[in-house]
Amino acid sequence: MIKNLFTPMKIGALEIPNRFVVPPMVTNYCNSDGTTTERYISYYEARAKGGWGLIITEACAVDPRGRGFSFMAGLWNDSQIDSHRALTKNVHKYKTKIFLQIFHAGRQTSKKVMDMDPVAPSPIPCPVKMEMPHELTVEEIHDIVEKFGDSALRAKTAGYDGVEIHGSHGFLIAEFMSSFSNKRTDQYGGCLSNRLRFPLEIIENVRSKVGPDFPVGFRISADEFVTGGNTIVDTRAMAPILENAGINVLHVSAGCYASTDKFIPPSAVPHGNLTHLAAEMKKVVNIPVISVSRINDPMIAESLLAGGIADFVAMGRASLADPNLPRKTAESKFAEIRMCIGCEQGCLERLRADEPIRCLVNPKLGKEKELTIQPAKEKKKVLVVGGGPGGMTAAIAAAEAGHEVSLFEKSDRLGGQFYLASIPPGKGEFASFIHWQINQMHKLGVEVHLNTTATLHLIESKEPDEVIIATGAKPKVPHISGAHLQNVIFSFDVLSGKEEADQNVVVIGGGSVGAETANYLANQGKNVTLVEVLPKIAIDYEPGPRKYLLEELADKNVTVLVNSRVHSIKYNGVSVESGGIDKIFIPADSVVLAMGAKSDRELASKLKDKSYHVSVIGDAIKIRKALEAIEEGYLTGLLVSSLKSVETL
Ligand code: SF4
């Protein structure tokens, strides 16, 4: 069924063993001086081992003044070469080829990162970073051109198989290529041919230093999705010129910082949202084309190749979520692939905060060496209470180490609140992680008991060595008059299908759960009013998913009342003090409470001073995001499994 993905293809003279590409994604795993670390090398080695044909490294700065993040890779002087050589050596233990992406941040960075003002073609701040950049002089432009060439040569010396010039996403090269950011009136600004002068000089300089046979790629934003920026009309004209200048492969992405959601889209965005741009580019060039963006399933990747949309498929976050995706595809183990769910919690949000990236579904990301599960020396009886993602992660980790694991879940379904998170529109893929966990538990022989409340008596009767409490949280009942009336239901029960709201609904609580529940109800054609005490709704949400959620609520005519406090609930509606002045009555048949949750520690409090060891994880300790609960579950599973691993945590 999967044939094209495993057919080798050449980039220039270099054969790439298959069409799976890890695209550049900044990890923040390097040292602050741009040298690589053991963590960074292990991260890429795991992907090479997993069978990816081509890795294009994270953006690697060609100049200290071109860094975009505090701990990104750099290759701006010869003393950095050895650390990069250690990376290429480790990747080359496998069949994988590795390109270095050479990069300059331009204005999309901060003085905080570099201790210097950012630079740009024109003195106009990036609409996101909002820092005034220094306008490059012609002499400074020539200097940066040389630096790109010098870094490319160092890459060749360090053992990389090729380089990719980062000409997309609104960084320096893209800034020169676009009238959105380039307002120069000299030979580097104005018409398309002048705007291409900087990238063309870079390609020429790189090629003159690395020689004719060394593969050189170019990443382009085929559409910037900003007013006045490049569109496919502009970039269709640019691509053949770049090809004639000597590049060997074109990597087709889109967007810039002002449109980040286009190139790192959340789950609400359709799969392969930029593939149409790759298809357009393929019509105008004769070199291989790489397509990228929200492609998380090998079946989709295969269909892009079969349909002639692209020659290679880059699956970025999919490679974070499961480094072994190509190997599992080759073995037709599709249900074992741990899919990226487009949550953005661990990757994009951490990067926005200039922190090392993590992954919600893959707690081992960036800790590939230290969190490897070793077979347990002594087999223990492990009992997990709670079948949410944290509890299941702990069960899987302990079972992988060879322990005898049983899991007790009081409801009739696994997944807990994470499953409920998959119910609103645009969130369906969250359920794929639950499916993966259930599948893993089955494979590892975890004994799962649904509809079973783990009482003290039951636990003691099982004579466990280790008990892991992952009982999660219960919805909070607010101190509002009328909160116990019959027309009042909880958002958890609405999303789980236990309760059904009538036609006219007021949702109280505009956090992400309340806003998503409002969207779910509006999607069923209900008239929905969402009431929030704060000035904004869904502020606990990541910016990408939040943007799409707000658009959906507006499209479906959900009435949103912010700065509004519910005074009382009646059998026929809700009385609200809005803006601190008016008291209004909103008629409603049903009232849905989404006012947060509190830790469920009832069982944990009964398990003190027992002969067995007890760990409490996730929301049962403190209400947090799923990322934390899952990581805690994994670490707890390791704690059970290997003391050596615990010491290294
Ligand atoms: Fe995908 Fe979420 Fe992991 Fe990021 S954190 S790679 S979006 S699953």
XYZ file of C-alpha atoms and ligand atoms in Angstrom:
657
model
C 0.000 0.000 0.000
C 2.877 2.381 0.864
C 5.325 2.331 -2.030
C 6.266 5.853 -3.037
C 7.466 6.866 0.439
C 10.086 4.127 0.365
C 11.393 4.823 -3.142
C 14.846 6.486 -2.974
C 15.276 9.805 -4.792
C 18.208 12.064 -5.571
C 18.707 15.646 -4.470
C 21.443 16.840 -6.807
C 23.844 13.904 -6.938
C 22.928 12.684 -3.448
C 20.558 9.755 -3.043
C 18.079 10.045 -0.180
C 16.990 6.554 0.947
C 13.294 7.416 1.297
C 10.906 10.402 1.128
C 10.316 10.955 4.856
C 11.829 14.305 5.884
C 12.320 15.776 9.351
C 12.029 19.492 8.600
C 13.858 22.202 10.541
C 12.300 22.867 13.954
C 14.113 24.858 16.613
C 14.488 22.769 19.761
C 16.445 25.104 22.070
C 18.542 22.060 23.034
C 21.949 23.561 22.066
C 24.401 25.556 24.156
C 24.047 29.322 24.217
C 27.209 29.583 22.080
C 25.523 27.598 19.275
C 27.473 24.365 19.821
C 25.530 21.134 19.901
C 24.830 19.186 23.101
C 24.450 15.510 23.884
C 20.714 16.152 24.229
C 20.540 17.693 20.736
C 22.559 14.862 19.189
C 20.481 12.150 20.902
C 17.293 13.828 19.673
C 18.413 13.625 16.038
C 19.994 10.200 16.434
C 16.629 8.832 17.606
C 15.025 10.112 14.380
C 17.805 8.644 12.226
C 17.331 5.334 13.990
C 13.584 5.646 13.380
C 14.154 5.552 9.622
C 13.753 9.134 8.369
C 15.414 9.518 4.964
C 16.470 13.136 5.377
C 16.870 15.306 8.445
C 17.129 19.038 7.889
C 18.445 20.383 11.169
C 16.900 23.179 13.116
C 17.748 26.707 11.965
C 21.453 27.264 12.548
C 22.583 30.882 12.869
C 25.296 32.113 10.535
C 25.938 35.133 12.754
C 25.504 35.716 16.526
C 23.403 38.728 15.570
C 21.102 36.459 13.596
C 19.995 34.207 16.454
C 16.282 33.870 17.060
C 16.347 31.827 20.265
C 18.692 31.585 23.235
C 19.745 27.955 22.766
C 19.611 27.435 19.011
C 22.379 25.961 16.877
C 25.089 28.192 15.404
C 27.946 27.722 12.962
C 29.441 31.185 12.688
C 33.007 30.249 13.531
C 35.370 27.328 13.049
C 35.498 26.454 16.736
C 31.880 25.239 16.492
C 32.631 22.684 13.775
C 33.671 19.791 16.032
C 30.401 19.758 17.977
C 28.476 19.610 14.688
C 30.736 16.825 13.480
C 29.670 14.797 16.519
C 26.070 15.152 15.329
C 26.671 14.132 11.710
C 28.779 11.163 12.862
C 25.953 9.855 15.041
C 23.295 10.336 12.367
C 25.503 8.629 9.774
C 25.498 5.427 11.826
C 22.157 4.966 10.051
C 21.166 5.430 6.402
C 19.732 8.905 7.042
C 21.170 11.970 5.305
C 21.425 15.247 7.174
C 21.365 18.834 5.865
C 22.151 21.895 7.966
C 19.679 24.751 7.681
C 21.558 28.047 7.528
C 19.650 30.943 8.998
C 19.547 34.592 9.985
C 16.598 35.773 12.103
C 16.505 39.337 10.738
C 13.893 41.340 12.653
C 12.035 38.287 14.009
C 14.071 38.084 17.181
C 14.756 40.101 20.271
C 17.504 42.132 21.867
C 16.984 39.847 24.889
C 18.329 36.910 22.859
C 21.328 38.655 21.264
C 22.080 41.658 23.456
C 22.022 43.679 20.212
C 19.270 45.272 18.156
C 17.865 42.987 15.461
C 18.651 43.839 11.835
C 16.355 44.034 8.803
C 16.162 45.386 5.268
C 14.099 48.310 6.559
C 13.574 49.922 9.979
C 10.106 48.428 10.536
C 9.406 46.257 13.587
C 8.071 42.726 13.181
C 4.368 42.984 14.133
C 4.867 40.214 16.709
C 8.270 41.041 18.229
C 7.677 44.801 18.055
C 11.351 45.768 18.318
C 12.760 48.409 15.979
C 15.478 46.762 13.853
C 18.635 48.364 12.544
C 18.393 48.978 8.762
C 21.243 47.087 7.115
C 23.718 49.080 5.030
C 24.882 47.665 1.697
C 28.247 46.840 3.262
C 26.532 44.930 6.088
C 24.409 43.052 3.539
C 27.579 41.935 1.733
C 29.039 40.807 5.035
C 25.980 38.636 5.819
C 26.120 37.108 2.320
C 29.697 36.019 3.076
C 28.621 34.607 6.421
C 26.032 32.356 4.771
C 28.708 31.009 2.428
C 31.195 30.530 5.271
C 28.660 28.620 7.374
C 27.794 26.393 4.414
C 31.472 25.542 3.979
C 31.778 24.772 7.714
C 28.716 22.532 7.362
C 30.456 20.594 4.608
C 33.585 20.296 6.776
C 31.468 19.084 9.710
C 30.111 16.208 7.618
C 26.645 17.460 6.703
C 25.337 16.034 3.427
C 23.943 19.382 2.270
C 22.585 22.725 3.413
C 19.199 24.377 3.237
C 19.047 28.172 2.999
C 16.214 29.430 5.222
C 14.340 31.802 2.940
C 10.914 31.513 4.570
C 8.773 32.327 7.639
C 9.619 36.039 7.665
C 13.287 35.727 8.674
C 16.002 37.884 7.126
C 16.094 36.403 3.613
C 12.290 36.319 3.413
C 12.213 39.915 4.695
C 14.300 40.989 1.699
C 12.080 39.000 -0.679
C 8.833 40.626 0.492
C 7.353 44.103 0.175
C 5.702 43.411 3.532
C 9.052 44.081 5.222
C 11.349 45.411 2.499
C 10.781 49.111 1.768
C 14.289 49.809 0.466
C 14.789 52.159 -2.439
C 18.277 50.896 -3.416
C 19.272 47.846 -5.478
C 17.921 45.492 -2.742
C 14.348 46.787 -2.738
C 11.440 47.561 -5.048
C 10.835 45.191 -7.950
C 10.856 41.421 -7.606
C 14.237 41.162 -9.257
C 15.785 43.580 -6.724
C 14.097 41.838 -3.793
C 15.644 38.568 -4.968
C 19.141 40.068 -5.109
C 19.999 39.133 -1.491
C 18.972 35.424 -1.725
C 20.612 35.110 -5.144
C 23.874 36.556 -3.840
C 23.696 34.088 -0.940
C 23.110 31.119 -3.262
C 26.029 32.240 -5.438
C 28.316 32.682 -2.434
C 27.328 29.335 -0.910
C 27.787 27.515 -4.200
C 31.198 29.100 -4.826
C 32.380 27.858 -1.415
C 30.844 24.346 -1.252
C 31.442 23.412 -4.887
C 29.086 22.212 -7.627
C 28.189 18.800 -6.167
C 27.187 19.682 -2.619
C 23.360 19.752 -2.319
C 21.916 23.191 -1.593
C 18.229 23.590 -0.808
C 16.056 26.650 -0.356
C 13.012 27.004 1.888
C 10.417 29.473 0.670
C 7.178 30.897 2.027
C 5.064 30.412 -1.079
C 2.388 32.643 0.441
C 3.019 34.874 3.444
C -0.657 35.261 4.316
C -0.234 38.908 5.313
C -1.547 42.027 3.609
C 1.036 43.227 1.112
C 3.206 40.127 1.493
C 4.223 37.625 -1.174
C 1.538 35.359 -2.570
C 1.804 32.349 -4.833
C 1.707 34.757 -7.792
C 4.986 36.329 -6.638
C 6.675 33.115 -5.562
C 5.771 31.229 -8.752
C 7.860 33.866 -10.519
C 10.675 33.629 -7.958
C 11.081 29.847 -7.828
C 12.520 29.299 -11.344
C 15.007 32.127 -10.752
C 16.183 30.448 -7.544
C 16.442 27.155 -9.425
C 18.542 28.755 -12.173
C 20.825 30.183 -9.480
C 21.788 26.623 -8.552
C 19.596 25.238 -5.790
C 18.889 21.496 -5.850
C 15.644 21.235 -3.884
C 12.781 23.599 -3.012
C 11.087 23.274 0.378
C 7.636 24.866 0.176
C 6.267 26.352 3.370
C 4.316 29.577 4.013
C 3.727 32.432 6.420
C 5.787 34.622 8.708
C 5.547 35.479 12.428
C 2.431 37.570 11.772
C 0.774 34.435 10.355
C 2.411 31.664 12.420
C -0.795 29.650 12.494
C -0.360 29.012 8.757
C 2.928 27.143 9.100
C 2.454 25.694 12.592
C -1.291 25.111 12.468
C -3.363 23.724 15.334
C -5.685 20.737 15.085
C -8.563 22.904 13.832
C -6.702 23.390 10.527
C -7.107 20.692 7.857
C -4.250 18.285 7.205
C -1.757 19.342 4.571
C -2.984 22.924 4.618
C -0.072 24.076 2.413
C 0.089 21.195 -0.053
C -1.663 23.240 -2.764
C 1.307 25.627 -2.654
C 3.787 22.776 -3.144
C 1.704 21.585 -6.100
C 1.867 25.048 -7.669
C 5.617 25.237 -7.163
C 6.120 21.815 -8.686
C 4.591 23.143 -11.913
C 7.293 25.790 -12.321
C 10.524 24.037 -11.261
C 12.367 20.904 -12.364
C 14.083 20.163 -9.056
C 12.521 18.073 -6.260
C 9.888 19.784 -4.140
C 9.318 19.151 -0.428
C 5.809 19.685 0.949
C 5.199 20.415 4.636
C 2.579 21.419 7.208
C 0.214 19.368 9.334
C 0.965 16.081 7.656
C 0.902 13.584 10.522
C -0.173 10.376 8.845
C 1.916 8.294 6.406
C -1.214 7.528 4.366
C -1.594 11.247 3.634
C 2.123 11.563 2.885
C 1.921 8.647 0.449
C -1.087 10.175 -1.314
C 0.814 13.439 -1.866
C 3.629 11.571 -3.594
C 1.263 9.357 -5.580
C -0.673 12.432 -6.725
C 2.467 14.219 -7.903
C 1.945 17.044 -5.394
C 5.511 16.777 -4.060
C 8.652 14.628 -4.196
C 9.388 14.552 -0.463
C 7.091 14.960 2.525
C 8.286 16.778 5.629
C 6.462 15.735 8.803
C 7.783 17.984 11.530
C 5.657 17.674 14.620
C 4.832 14.107 13.565
C 8.545 13.371 14.004
C 8.514 14.925 17.481
C 5.504 12.839 18.450
C 6.934 9.582 17.110
C 10.573 9.319 16.002
C 9.867 5.809 14.690
C 7.064 6.761 12.293
C 8.914 5.652 9.106
C 9.980 2.337 10.629
C 6.446 1.584 11.852
C 5.097 2.541 8.403
C 7.540 0.139 6.743
C 6.290 -2.607 9.065
C 2.632 -1.630 8.407
C 2.168 -1.015 12.149
C -0.066 1.996 11.582
C -1.980 1.701 14.853
C 1.314 1.886 16.737
C 2.183 5.305 15.342
C 1.769 7.986 18.019
C 0.267 10.863 16.046
C 0.884 14.543 16.595
C -2.494 15.921 17.676
C -1.822 19.585 16.833
C -2.177 20.752 20.451
C 0.886 23.072 20.403
C 1.265 22.716 24.188
C 4.749 21.249 24.253
C 6.384 22.483 21.051
C 5.231 25.905 19.878
C 4.237 27.260 23.279
C 7.542 26.297 24.848
C 9.406 27.882 21.960
C 7.373 31.081 22.269
C 8.635 31.229 25.854
C 12.203 30.571 24.571
C 12.254 27.238 26.445
C 13.424 23.805 25.207
C 10.602 22.079 23.333
C 8.595 19.147 24.708
C 5.767 17.068 23.298
C 2.465 16.281 24.958
C 2.199 12.795 23.485
C 5.903 11.955 23.696
C 7.381 12.628 27.147
C 10.726 11.261 25.964
C 11.250 14.098 23.481
C 14.571 15.782 24.205
C 15.389 13.175 26.877
C 15.925 10.270 24.513
C 18.921 8.862 26.392
C 18.075 9.395 30.040
C 14.442 8.320 29.823
C 15.022 5.052 28.028
C 13.177 2.317 29.877
C 15.409 -0.470 31.157
C 14.041 -3.919 31.982
C 13.218 -4.087 35.708
C 15.561 -6.166 37.873
C 12.734 -7.086 40.190
C 9.196 -7.569 38.887
C 6.659 -5.604 40.923
C 2.899 -5.543 41.198
C 1.812 -2.054 40.103
C -1.713 -0.776 40.544
C -2.801 2.404 38.739
C -5.997 4.179 39.772
C -7.447 6.411 37.040
C -7.568 5.882 33.282
C -6.812 9.402 32.094
C -3.741 10.040 29.919
C -1.433 10.413 32.958
C -2.543 7.138 34.527
C -2.319 5.277 31.225
C 1.162 6.716 30.562
C 2.346 5.481 33.969
C 0.821 2.052 33.302
C 2.520 1.800 29.898
C 5.945 2.860 31.235
C 5.777 0.391 34.134
C 4.560 -2.426 31.870
C 7.322 -1.691 29.338
C 9.827 -2.302 32.121
C 8.267 -5.708 32.678
C 6.129 -5.086 35.770
C 2.728 -6.650 36.327
C 0.343 -3.716 35.909
C -3.379 -3.344 36.477
C -5.395 -0.172 35.963
C -8.755 0.678 37.557
C -11.090 3.257 36.038
C -14.397 4.062 37.679
C -16.174 5.151 34.475
C -16.999 3.071 31.428
C -14.377 4.736 29.239
C -10.652 5.454 29.226
C -9.206 8.895 28.507
C -10.712 11.012 31.281
C -10.963 14.723 30.547
C -8.550 14.344 27.646
C -11.163 12.277 25.855
C -13.727 15.028 26.514
C -11.264 17.515 24.995
C -11.539 15.608 21.709
C -15.322 16.159 21.434
C -15.616 19.829 20.322
C -15.153 20.659 16.611
C -11.557 20.652 15.405
C -10.266 18.555 18.315
C -11.034 15.038 17.112
C -7.380 14.031 16.827
C -6.978 14.216 20.588
C -8.796 10.876 20.665
C -6.031 9.329 18.536
C -3.667 9.554 21.514
C -6.188 7.765 23.740
C -6.497 5.104 21.070
C -2.701 4.760 20.943
C -2.513 4.392 24.725
C -5.265 1.756 24.824
C -3.495 -0.130 22.064
C -0.156 -0.003 23.921
C -1.694 -1.193 27.179
C -3.301 -4.092 25.362
C -0.008 -4.966 23.678
C 1.902 -4.836 26.962
C -0.631 -6.911 28.856
C -1.896 -4.214 31.242
C -5.013 -5.541 32.974
C -7.688 -2.844 32.564
C -10.798 -2.748 34.788
C -13.494 -0.313 33.662
C -16.553 0.597 35.764
C -14.506 -0.243 38.856
C -14.018 2.135 41.763
C -10.697 1.446 43.437
C -11.639 1.356 47.117
C -9.145 0.926 49.927
C -10.426 -2.616 50.342
C -9.923 -3.438 46.665
C -6.379 -2.028 46.645
C -5.335 -3.966 49.742
C -6.857 -7.156 48.384
C -4.536 -6.924 45.360
C -1.416 -6.720 47.587
C 0.424 -4.238 45.344
C 4.050 -3.115 45.656
C 3.335 0.258 44.053
C 0.143 2.286 43.774
C -0.122 5.206 41.370
C -3.015 7.569 42.007
C -4.157 9.392 38.870
C -7.711 10.195 39.909
C -7.761 13.554 38.131
C -10.263 16.256 39.020
C -13.937 16.881 39.691
C -15.908 19.858 38.363
C -16.257 22.780 40.768
C -19.742 23.751 41.889
C -19.860 27.535 42.272
C -21.483 29.394 45.177
C -24.185 30.873 42.987
C -27.823 30.929 43.950
C -29.656 28.328 41.854
C -26.540 26.290 40.960
C -28.333 23.129 42.150
C -31.486 23.578 40.048
C -32.526 20.812 37.664
C -31.804 22.845 34.526
C -28.127 23.167 35.562
C -25.638 20.652 34.127
C -21.836 20.349 33.973
C -19.782 20.863 30.818
C -18.047 17.497 31.503
C -21.436 15.760 31.324
C -22.450 17.628 28.171
C -19.230 16.659 26.395
C -19.404 13.048 27.568
C -22.965 12.754 26.263
C -24.419 12.065 29.732
C -26.527 15.209 29.642
C -28.161 17.033 26.786
C -28.700 20.785 26.765
C -31.940 22.262 25.457
C -32.192 24.805 22.644
C -31.341 28.006 24.514
C -28.216 27.609 26.604
C -26.103 29.783 28.870
C -22.578 28.493 29.498
C -21.062 29.959 32.660
C -17.271 30.129 32.597
C -15.300 31.270 29.556
C -12.055 29.369 30.083
C -11.015 27.006 27.306
C -13.383 24.247 28.522
C -16.394 26.601 28.639
C -15.563 28.184 25.289
C -15.067 24.771 23.655
C -18.348 23.547 25.150
C -20.102 26.644 23.770
C -18.627 25.855 20.358
C -19.769 22.228 20.622
C -23.331 23.279 21.505
C -23.467 25.997 18.828
C -22.328 23.388 16.320
C -25.517 21.473 17.173
C -27.596 24.519 16.252
C -28.287 25.677 19.832
C -28.535 29.356 20.753
C -25.598 29.854 23.077
C -24.529 32.664 25.400
C -21.121 32.392 27.046
C -20.586 34.349 30.265
C -17.089 35.105 31.565
C -16.017 37.214 34.506
C -12.639 38.170 32.943
C -12.182 40.646 30.063
C -11.254 37.854 27.589
C -12.310 34.270 27.007
C -10.122 31.146 26.640
C -7.033 32.920 27.937
C -5.720 29.593 29.280
C -5.538 28.359 25.683
C -2.559 28.346 23.326
C -2.780 31.304 20.872
C -3.097 29.128 17.735
C -6.092 27.014 18.814
C -7.601 30.072 20.551
C -7.620 32.096 17.319
C -9.572 29.398 15.490
C -11.934 28.864 18.423
C -12.810 32.584 18.576
C -13.454 32.604 14.841
C -15.770 29.594 15.173
C -17.720 31.177 18.029
C -18.170 34.360 15.980
C -19.212 32.389 12.866
C -21.820 30.486 14.864
C -23.194 33.650 16.469
C -22.377 32.645 20.026
C -23.082 35.648 22.275
C -20.035 36.285 24.443
C -20.418 38.392 27.579
C -17.097 39.282 29.192
C -16.544 41.267 32.406
C -19.792 39.647 33.498
C -20.588 37.979 36.803
C -23.514 35.579 37.224
C -25.727 36.823 40.027
C -28.202 33.940 40.160
C -29.552 31.022 38.168
C -33.329 30.544 37.789
C -35.318 27.702 36.238
C -35.792 29.866 33.097
C -32.485 31.710 32.750
C -29.554 33.492 34.305
C -29.249 36.892 35.935
C -25.924 38.549 35.090
C -24.184 41.724 36.247
C -22.444 42.907 33.143
C -19.758 45.577 33.091
C -20.355 46.221 36.785
C -23.415 48.361 36.110
C -26.372 46.561 34.573
C -28.120 43.458 35.782
C -29.524 41.619 32.787
C -31.613 38.488 32.564
C -30.680 35.974 29.859
C -33.519 33.524 29.187
C -32.270 29.917 28.931
C -33.633 26.372 28.979
C -30.330 24.912 30.144
C -27.403 26.312 32.099
C -24.002 24.685 31.675
C -21.348 25.110 34.374
C -17.726 25.278 33.226
C -16.189 26.973 36.207
C -13.069 24.931 36.622
C -12.188 21.768 38.467
C -10.636 20.717 41.752
C -8.215 17.879 42.461
C -9.776 14.543 43.380
C -7.545 13.361 46.242
C -10.124 11.484 48.220
C -8.499 8.097 47.712
C -4.937 9.418 48.006
C -5.687 10.831 51.460
C -6.681 7.341 52.661
C -3.415 5.730 51.536
C -0.999 7.221 54.027
C 1.479 5.018 55.927
C 0.862 1.884 53.897
C 3.273 -0.984 53.357
C 3.268 -0.290 49.622
C 4.633 2.828 47.941
C 2.065 5.405 46.770
C 2.603 8.093 44.095
C 0.076 10.781 43.184
C 0.241 12.317 39.712
C -1.466 14.805 37.387
C -4.557 16.805 38.280
C -4.942 14.763 41.475
C -2.010 16.834 42.788
C -2.827 20.162 41.145
C -4.911 21.230 38.132
C -2.551 21.696 35.202
C -2.273 21.013 31.490
C -2.235 17.492 30.047
C 1.438 17.967 29.117
C 2.366 17.927 32.820
C 0.089 15.020 33.756
C 1.484 12.860 30.959
C 5.096 13.673 31.746
C 4.486 12.978 35.416
C 2.848 9.675 34.497
C 5.882 8.681 32.468
C 8.367 9.660 35.165
C 6.327 7.821 37.781
C 6.260 4.723 35.592
C 10.054 4.959 35.379
C 10.336 5.468 39.101
C 8.629 2.189 39.497
C 10.749 0.559 36.878
C 14.319 1.666 37.282
C 16.067 3.340 40.181
C 18.957 4.200 37.923
C 16.658 6.247 35.702
C 15.206 7.997 38.725
C 18.602 9.214 39.796
C 19.159 10.820 36.407
C 15.838 12.686 36.284
Fe 2.156 17.761 18.187
Fe 1.262 18.688 20.531
Fe 3.492 17.186 20.405
Fe 3.494 19.692 19.474
S 3.192 19.079 21.606
S 4.372 17.878 18.481
S 1.460 19.828 18.593
S 1.397 16.540 19.898
